[in-house]
């Protein structure tokens, strides 16, 4: 057993009754963990359901979870559960920070997210072999989990590079690419940028947006305009048909919230990229699509992606991404043609409802 990893044989050494789960003292945890090794899929499913409601539920990680983590890692290390993908996904839910906007994994040092995260970090090396799992779903789940540990980038990157070189289904491929970018960025290495630039250059590749997200994590603050363009184009596709887009699983990160991942990346754009990003947005709004209503939907969607949920908008406090989106609107002829964009800007954000007034409002802030 590696550091931070425990065998189920050691379960009774923990004073479970002293630790809280959602239902009170966690005395039932040992039985649930042992059930994860059952040959009966039903028994295992019920055990996972219990762990998912009693140790982690709706964003709340209960104290007993940290003491269960070494045993879950032990099951992964020993091959003790057939549900490796589920185990990895469960551990990820324990460590990823709550987010409504799909924030990407941290680029800096490890955050202090509590006892459960520290417990996973202590035994995270047990996850590394699963990057080479024959099952792509298991490998993708391992990539997602390891992406949240930039402190382990040096030991995770070799496995992630091997994984990215494999032929993977879309969801696992995008997850591996984003994890690669996050950890390469954290490690301060640009050796993976060439691979991502090649993918970004292939306009037929459906995962260009993921390569763009990854590349921005490696090259920040020198993001390539082509990466920005790929992300804006994908956001446009989301905003034209959000329900249809979300019916396809495109990534593991934040439960397939692609728009949030893209917006979170674009919000990190440095100031010197604001002007070129505005040009990218303007070109996207000028693309021929089915109808003016669709252009208006793309425009309003990009505004929401940029501004989020704010009560008022101060022109002097706009970020580069916000200024780029709003700055592209006055020149977007087809976005105004439906007559819906102006009233919506005023009702949703209190912004000027005509292109001329919006341009003047932006000019006043410099």
CSV table of C-alpha atoms in Angstrom, one decimal:
chain,number,residue,atom,x,y,z
A,1,UNK,CA,0.0,0.0,0.0
A,2,UNK,CA,1.2,3.5,-0.9
A,3,UNK,CA,1.1,6.5,1.5
A,4,UNK,CA,-2.5,7.7,2.2
A,5,UNK,CA,-4.0,4.4,1.1
A,6,UNK,CA,-5.6,1.8,3.4
A,7,UNK,CA,-6.9,-1.7,3.0
A,8,UNK,CA,-10.4,-2.7,4.0
A,9,UNK,CA,-8.9,-5.0,6.6
A,10,UNK,CA,-8.0,-1.8,8.5
A,11,UNK,CA,-11.6,-0.4,8.5
A,12,UNK,CA,-12.2,-1.3,12.2
A,13,UNK,CA,-9.3,0.8,13.3
A,14,UNK,CA,-11.3,4.0,12.7
A,15,UNK,CA,-13.7,5.2,15.4
A,16,UNK,CA,-16.5,5.7,12.9
A,17,UNK,CA,-19.1,6.6,15.5
A,18,UNK,CA,-17.2,9.7,16.3
A,19,UNK,CA,-17.5,11.1,12.7
A,20,UNK,CA,-20.6,12.6,11.2
A,21,UNK,CA,-22.4,11.6,8.0
A,22,UNK,CA,-25.6,13.2,6.8
A,23,UNK,CA,-27.6,10.8,8.9
A,24,UNK,CA,-25.6,11.2,12.1
A,25,UNK,CA,-22.7,9.1,13.4
A,26,UNK,CA,-21.0,7.2,10.5
A,27,UNK,CA,-21.2,3.7,12.0
A,28,UNK,CA,-22.6,2.3,8.7
A,29,UNK,CA,-19.6,3.3,6.6
A,30,UNK,CA,-17.6,0.1,7.0
A,31,UNK,CA,-20.4,-2.1,5.8
A,32,UNK,CA,-21.0,0.2,2.8
A,33,UNK,CA,-17.4,0.2,1.8
A,34,UNK,CA,-17.2,-3.6,2.1
A,35,UNK,CA,-20.3,-3.8,-0.2
A,36,UNK,CA,-18.3,-2.1,-2.9
A,37,UNK,CA,-16.4,-5.3,-3.5
A,38,UNK,CA,-19.6,-7.4,-3.8
A,39,UNK,CA,-20.0,-9.5,-7.0
A,40,UNK,CA,-23.6,-8.4,-7.0
A,41,UNK,CA,-24.0,-5.1,-9.0
A,42,UNK,CA,-27.1,-4.3,-7.1
A,43,UNK,CA,-25.3,-4.4,-3.8
A,44,UNK,CA,-22.6,-2.2,-5.1
A,45,UNK,CA,-25.0,0.2,-6.6
A,46,UNK,CA,-26.9,0.6,-3.3
A,47,UNK,CA,-23.6,1.1,-1.4
A,48,UNK,CA,-22.6,3.9,-3.9
A,49,UNK,CA,-26.0,5.5,-3.5
A,50,UNK,CA,-25.6,5.5,0.2
A,51,UNK,CA,-22.1,7.0,0.1
A,52,UNK,CA,-23.4,9.6,-2.4
A,53,UNK,CA,-26.1,10.8,0.0
A,54,UNK,CA,-24.5,10.3,3.4
A,55,UNK,CA,-20.9,11.4,2.9
A,56,UNK,CA,-21.3,13.8,0.0
A,57,UNK,CA,-24.7,15.3,-0.9
A,58,UNK,CA,-25.5,18.4,-3.0
A,59,UNK,CA,-22.1,20.0,-2.6
A,60,UNK,CA,-21.8,19.2,1.1
A,61,UNK,CA,-18.9,17.0,2.1
A,62,UNK,CA,-19.5,15.5,5.5
A,63,UNK,CA,-16.7,14.9,8.0
A,64,UNK,CA,-16.7,11.1,7.7
A,65,UNK,CA,-15.9,11.4,4.0
A,66,UNK,CA,-12.2,12.2,4.7
A,67,UNK,CA,-11.9,9.0,6.7
A,68,UNK,CA,-13.5,6.9,4.0
A,69,UNK,CA,-11.1,8.3,1.3
A,70,UNK,CA,-8.1,6.1,2.1
A,71,UNK,CA,-10.2,3.0,1.8
A,72,UNK,CA,-11.7,4.1,-1.5
A,73,UNK,CA,-8.1,4.7,-2.8
A,74,UNK,CA,-7.2,1.3,-1.4
A,75,UNK,CA,-10.0,-0.3,-3.5
A,76,UNK,CA,-8.5,1.4,-6.6
A,77,UNK,CA,-5.0,0.3,-5.7
A,78,UNK,CA,-5.9,-3.3,-5.0
A,79,UNK,CA,-8.5,-3.6,-7.8
A,80,UNK,CA,-11.0,-4.3,-5.0
A,81,UNK,CA,-14.1,-2.8,-6.8
A,82,UNK,CA,-15.3,-3.5,-10.3
A,83,UNK,CA,-16.6,0.1,-10.3
A,84,UNK,CA,-13.3,1.9,-10.9
A,85,UNK,CA,-14.9,4.7,-13.0
A,86,UNK,CA,-17.5,5.3,-10.4
A,87,UNK,CA,-14.9,5.3,-7.6
A,88,UNK,CA,-12.8,7.9,-9.4
A,89,UNK,CA,-15.8,10.0,-10.2
A,90,UNK,CA,-16.9,9.9,-6.5
A,91,UNK,CA,-13.5,11.1,-5.4
A,92,UNK,CA,-13.6,13.9,-7.9
A,93,UNK,CA,-16.9,15.1,-6.5
A,94,UNK,CA,-15.2,15.3,-3.0
A,95,UNK,CA,-12.4,17.5,-4.2
A,96,UNK,CA,-13.6,19.8,-7.0
A,97,UNK,CA,-14.7,23.2,-5.7
A,98,UNK,CA,-18.4,24.0,-6.0
A,99,UNK,CA,-19.0,26.1,-9.2
A,100,UNK,CA,-22.0,27.2,-11.2
A,101,UNK,CA,-19.9,28.5,-14.1
A,102,UNK,CA,-17.8,25.5,-14.9
A,103,UNK,CA,-14.5,26.8,-13.6
A,104,UNK,CA,-11.5,24.9,-14.9
A,105,UNK,CA,-9.0,23.1,-12.7
A,106,UNK,CA,-6.6,25.3,-10.7
A,107,UNK,CA,-3.5,26.6,-12.5
A,108,UNK,CA,-1.7,27.5,-9.3
A,109,UNK,CA,-0.8,25.7,-6.1
A,110,UNK,CA,-3.2,23.4,-4.3
A,111,UNK,CA,-6.2,25.1,-2.6
A,112,UNK,CA,-7.1,24.2,1.0
A,113,UNK,CA,-10.4,22.6,0.3
A,114,UNK,CA,-10.7,20.7,3.6
A,115,UNK,CA,-10.0,17.3,5.0
A,116,UNK,CA,-11.4,15.3,2.2
A,117,UNK,CA,-9.2,17.0,-0.4
A,118,UNK,CA,-6.2,16.5,1.8
A,119,UNK,CA,-7.0,12.8,2.2
A,120,UNK,CA,-7.3,12.3,-1.6
A,121,UNK,CA,-4.1,14.3,-2.2
A,122,UNK,CA,-2.3,12.0,0.3
A,123,UNK,CA,-3.0,8.9,-1.7
A,124,UNK,CA,-3.5,10.4,-5.2
A,125,UNK,CA,-0.6,8.5,-6.6
A,126,UNK,CA,-2.8,5.4,-6.4
A,127,UNK,CA,-4.8,7.0,-9.2
A,128,UNK,CA,-1.9,7.3,-11.6
A,129,UNK,CA,-2.0,3.7,-13.0
A,130,UNK,CA,-5.6,4.2,-14.1
A,131,UNK,CA,-4.6,6.8,-16.7
A,132,UNK,CA,-3.4,3.7,-18.6
A,133,UNK,CA,-6.6,1.7,-18.0
A,134,UNK,CA,-7.8,-0.2,-21.1
A,135,UNK,CA,-11.3,1.1,-20.5
A,136,UNK,CA,-11.4,4.7,-21.8
A,137,UNK,CA,-14.0,5.8,-19.3
A,138,UNK,CA,-11.9,4.7,-16.4
A,139,UNK,CA,-8.9,6.5,-17.9
A,140,UNK,CA,-10.9,9.6,-18.5
A,141,UNK,CA,-12.2,9.6,-14.9
A,142,UNK,CA,-8.7,9.3,-13.6
A,143,UNK,CA,-7.7,12.3,-15.8
A,144,UNK,CA,-10.5,14.4,-14.4
A,145,UNK,CA,-9.6,13.6,-10.8
A,146,UNK,CA,-5.8,14.2,-11.2
A,147,UNK,CA,-6.5,17.6,-13.0
A,148,UNK,CA,-7.5,19.0,-9.6
A,149,UNK,CA,-4.0,18.3,-8.1
A,150,UNK,CA,-1.5,20.7,-9.7
A,151,UNK,CA,1.0,19.7,-7.0
A,152,UNK,CA,1.2,16.3,-8.7
A,153,UNK,CA,1.6,17.7,-12.2
A,154,UNK,CA,5.1,16.3,-12.7
A,155,UNK,CA,4.0,12.7,-12.0
A,156,UNK,CA,0.6,13.0,-13.7
A,157,UNK,CA,1.8,14.6,-17.0
A,158,UNK,CA,3.5,11.5,-18.5
A,159,UNK,CA,0.4,9.4,-18.1
A,160,UNK,CA,-1.8,12.2,-19.5
A,161,UNK,CA,0.4,12.5,-22.5
A,162,UNK,CA,0.0,8.8,-23.2
A,163,UNK,CA,-3.7,9.1,-22.7
A,164,UNK,CA,-3.9,12.0,-25.2
A,165,UNK,CA,-2.1,9.9,-27.7
A,166,UNK,CA,-4.7,7.2,-27.7
A,167,UNK,CA,-7.9,7.1,-29.8
A,168,UNK,CA,-10.6,8.1,-27.3
A,169,UNK,CA,-14.3,8.7,-27.3
A,170,UNK,CA,-15.2,12.4,-27.3
A,171,UNK,CA,-15.9,12.9,-23.7
A,172,UNK,CA,-12.7,11.2,-22.5
A,173,UNK,CA,-10.6,12.9,-25.2
A,174,UNK,CA,-11.8,16.4,-24.2
A,175,UNK,CA,-11.3,15.6,-20.5
A,176,UNK,CA,-7.7,14.3,-21.1
A,177,UNK,CA,-6.9,17.4,-23.2
A,178,UNK,CA,-8.2,19.9,-20.6
A,179,UNK,CA,-6.4,18.0,-17.8
A,180,UNK,CA,-3.2,18.1,-19.8
A,181,UNK,CA,-3.5,21.8,-20.3
A,182,UNK,CA,-4.3,22.5,-16.7
A,183,UNK,CA,-1.4,20.5,-15.3
A,184,UNK,CA,1.1,21.6,-18.0
A,185,UNK,CA,0.2,25.2,-17.1
A,186,UNK,CA,0.6,24.5,-13.4
A,187,UNK,CA,4.0,22.9,-14.1
A,188,UNK,CA,5.1,25.9,-16.2
A,189,UNK,CA,6.0,23.7,-19.2
A,190,UNK,CA,5.0,24.6,-22.8
A,191,UNK,CA,6.2,21.3,-24.4
A,192,UNK,CA,2.6,20.2,-24.9
A,193,UNK,CA,1.5,23.4,-26.8
A,194,UNK,CA,2.6,22.0,-30.2
A,195,UNK,CA,0.1,19.1,-29.9
A,196,UNK,CA,-2.7,21.4,-28.9
A,197,UNK,CA,-1.9,23.8,-31.7
A,198,UNK,CA,-2.1,21.0,-34.2
A,199,UNK,CA,-5.6,20.0,-33.0
A,200,UNK,CA,-6.6,23.7,-32.9
A,201,UNK,CA,-5.6,24.0,-36.6
A,202,UNK,CA,-7.8,21.1,-37.7
A,203,UNK,CA,-11.2,22.8,-38.4
A,204,UNK,CA,-12.8,19.4,-38.8
A,205,UNK,CA,-11.9,18.3,-35.3
A,206,UNK,CA,-15.0,18.5,-33.0
A,207,UNK,CA,-12.8,18.9,-30.0
A,208,UNK,CA,-11.0,22.0,-31.1
A,209,UNK,CA,-12.7,23.9,-28.3
A,210,UNK,CA,-11.1,21.6,-25.7
A,211,UNK,CA,-7.7,22.0,-27.3
A,212,UNK,CA,-8.3,25.8,-27.1
A,213,UNK,CA,-9.2,25.6,-23.4
A,214,UNK,CA,-6.1,23.5,-22.7
A,215,UNK,CA,-3.8,25.8,-24.8
A,216,UNK,CA,-5.0,28.9,-22.9
A,217,UNK,CA,-3.9,27.3,-19.6
A,218,UNK,CA,-0.5,26.6,-21.0
A,219,UNK,CA,0.2,29.9,-22.9
A,220,UNK,CA,-1.5,32.4,-20.6
A,221,UNK,CA,-1.3,35.4,-20.7
A,222,UNK,CA,-0.3,35.0,-24.4
A,223,UNK,CA,-3.5,33.2,-25.7
A,224,UNK,CA,-3.6,32.7,-29.4
A,225,UNK,CA,-6.4,34.5,-31.3
A,226,UNK,CA,-7.2,31.2,-32.9
A,227,UNK,CA,-7.9,29.6,-29.5
A,228,UNK,CA,-10.2,32.5,-28.6
A,229,UNK,CA,-12.0,32.1,-31.9
A,230,UNK,CA,-12.5,28.4,-31.4
A,231,UNK,CA,-14.0,29.0,-27.9
A,232,UNK,CA,-16.3,31.8,-29.1
A,233,UNK,CA,-17.5,29.6,-32.0
A,234,UNK,CA,-18.3,26.8,-29.6
A,235,UNK,CA,-20.2,29.2,-27.3
A,236,UNK,CA,-22.2,30.3,-30.3
A,237,UNK,CA,-23.1,26.7,-31.1
A,238,UNK,CA,-24.3,26.3,-27.5
A,239,UNK,CA,-26.4,29.5,-27.6
A,240,UNK,CA,-28.1,28.6,-30.8
A,241,UNK,CA,-29.5,25.3,-29.4
A,242,UNK,CA,-28.6,25.0,-25.7
A,243,UNK,CA,-30.9,22.1,-25.0
A,244,UNK,CA,-29.8,20.1,-28.0
A,245,UNK,CA,-26.1,20.8,-27.4
A,246,UNK,CA,-26.3,19.6,-23.8
A,247,UNK,CA,-27.9,16.3,-24.7
A,248,UNK,CA,-24.5,15.1,-26.0
A,249,UNK,CA,-21.8,14.3,-23.3
A,250,UNK,CA,-18.8,16.3,-24.5
A,251,UNK,CA,-16.7,16.4,-21.3
A,252,UNK,CA,-16.5,15.1,-17.8
A,253,UNK,CA,-15.6,18.5,-16.3
A,254,UNK,CA,-18.5,20.0,-14.3
A,255,UNK,CA,-21.0,17.5,-15.5
A,256,UNK,CA,-20.7,18.5,-19.2
A,257,UNK,CA,-21.1,22.2,-18.6
A,258,UNK,CA,-19.1,23.2,-21.7
A,259,UNK,CA,-20.4,26.8,-21.8
A,260,UNK,CA,-19.2,27.3,-18.3
A,261,UNK,CA,-15.8,25.9,-19.0
A,262,UNK,CA,-15.4,28.2,-22.1
A,263,UNK,CA,-16.7,31.3,-20.3
A,264,UNK,CA,-14.4,30.6,-17.3
A,265,UNK,CA,-11.4,30.4,-19.6
A,266,UNK,CA,-12.4,33.5,-21.6
A,267,UNK,CA,-12.9,35.5,-18.4
A,268,UNK,CA,-9.2,35.0,-17.7
A,269,UNK,CA,-8.2,36.9,-20.9
A,270,UNK,CA,-5.6,39.6,-20.2
A,271,UNK,CA,-6.2,43.2,-21.0
A,272,UNK,CA,-3.9,43.3,-24.1
A,273,UNK,CA,-6.1,40.6,-25.8
A,274,UNK,CA,-9.3,42.7,-25.3
A,275,UNK,CA,-9.2,44.3,-28.8
A,276,UNK,CA,-8.5,41.2,-30.8
A,277,UNK,CA,-11.1,39.3,-28.8
A,278,UNK,CA,-13.7,41.9,-29.8
A,279,UNK,CA,-12.8,41.3,-33.4
A,280,UNK,CA,-13.3,37.6,-32.9
A,281,UNK,CA,-16.7,38.1,-31.4
A,282,UNK,CA,-17.6,40.6,-34.1
A,283,UNK,CA,-16.7,38.0,-36.8
A,284,UNK,CA,-18.8,35.4,-35.1
A,285,UNK,CA,-21.8,37.6,-34.9
A,286,UNK,CA,-21.3,38.3,-38.6
A,287,UNK,CA,-21.4,34.6,-39.5
A,288,UNK,CA,-24.3,33.6,-41.7
A,289,UNK,CA,-26.8,31.6,-39.7
A,290,UNK,CA,-30.4,30.6,-40.2
A,291,UNK,CA,-32.2,33.8,-39.1
A,292,UNK,CA,-31.6,37.1,-37.3
A,293,UNK,CA,-33.3,35.5,-34.2
A,294,UNK,CA,-30.4,33.0,-34.1
A,295,UNK,CA,-27.9,35.8,-34.3
A,296,UNK,CA,-29.7,37.6,-31.5
A,297,UNK,CA,-29.6,34.4,-29.4
A,298,UNK,CA,-25.9,34.1,-30.0
A,299,UNK,CA,-25.3,37.7,-29.0
A,300,UNK,CA,-27.5,37.6,-25.9
A,301,UNK,CA,-25.9,34.3,-24.9
A,302,UNK,CA,-22.4,35.7,-25.2
A,303,UNK,CA,-23.5,38.7,-23.1
A,304,UNK,CA,-24.7,36.3,-20.4
A,305,UNK,CA,-21.5,34.3,-20.6
A,306,UNK,CA,-19.5,37.5,-20.1
A,307,UNK,CA,-21.6,39.3,-17.5
A,308,UNK,CA,-23.1,36.4,-15.6
A,309,UNK,CA,-25.6,37.2,-12.9
A,310,UNK,CA,-25.1,40.8,-12.0
A,311,UNK,CA,-27.6,43.5,-10.9
A,312,UNK,CA,-25.9,46.4,-12.6
A,313,UNK,CA,-23.1,46.8,-15.1
A,314,UNK,CA,-20.4,49.5,-14.5
A,315,UNK,CA,-18.7,50.4,-17.8
A,316,UNK,CA,-15.5,51.5,-16.0
A,317,UNK,CA,-15.2,48.1,-14.3
A,318,UNK,CA,-15.5,45.8,-17.3
A,319,UNK,CA,-13.1,42.9,-17.7
A,320,UNK,CA,-11.4,42.4,-21.1
A,321,UNK,CA,-13.8,39.6,-22.0
A,322,UNK,CA,-16.8,41.7,-21.0
A,323,UNK,CA,-15.6,44.7,-22.9
A,324,UNK,CA,-14.8,42.6,-26.0
A,325,UNK,CA,-18.4,41.1,-26.1
A,326,UNK,CA,-20.2,44.4,-25.5
A,327,UNK,CA,-17.8,46.3,-27.8
A,328,UNK,CA,-18.7,43.9,-30.6
A,329,UNK,CA,-22.4,44.5,-30.4
A,330,UNK,CA,-22.8,48.0,-31.9
A,331,UNK,CA,-21.4,46.8,-35.2
A,332,UNK,CA,-23.4,43.5,-35.3
A,333,UNK,CA,-26.1,44.5,-37.8
A,334,UNK,CA,-27.9,41.1,-37.9
A,335,UNK,CA,-28.0,40.8,-34.1
A,336,UNK,CA,-30.2,43.9,-33.9
A,337,UNK,CA,-32.4,43.0,-36.9
A,338,UNK,CA,-34.9,41.0,-34.9
A,339,UNK,CA,-35.6,43.9,-32.6
A,340,UNK,CA,-35.2,41.8,-29.5
A,341,UNK,CA,-31.6,42.5,-28.5
A,342,UNK,CA,-32.0,46.1,-27.4
A,343,UNK,CA,-35.0,45.6,-25.1
A,344,UNK,CA,-33.4,42.5,-23.6
A,345,UNK,CA,-30.1,44.3,-22.8
A,346,UNK,CA,-32.1,47.0,-21.0
A,347,UNK,CA,-34.3,44.5,-19.1
A,348,UNK,CA,-31.6,42.0,-18.2
A,349,UNK,CA,-28.7,44.3,-17.4
A,350,UNK,CA,-29.9,47.9,-17.5
A,351,UNK,CA,-27.7,48.5,-20.6
A,352,UNK,CA,-28.5,51.0,-23.3
A,353,UNK,CA,-31.1,49.5,-25.7
A,354,UNK,CA,-29.7,50.9,-29.0
A,355,UNK,CA,-26.5,50.3,-30.7
A,356,UNK,CA,-25.6,54.0,-30.8
A,357,UNK,CA,-26.3,54.5,-27.1
A,358,UNK,CA,-24.4,51.3,-26.2
A,359,UNK,CA,-21.4,52.5,-28.2
A,360,UNK,CA,-21.5,55.9,-26.5
A,361,UNK,CA,-21.8,54.2,-23.1
A,362,UNK,CA,-18.7,52.1,-23.8
A,363,UNK,CA,-16.8,55.1,-25.1
A,364,UNK,CA,-17.4,57.1,-21.9
A,365,UNK,CA,-15.4,54.5,-19.9
A,366,UNK,CA,-12.4,54.6,-22.3
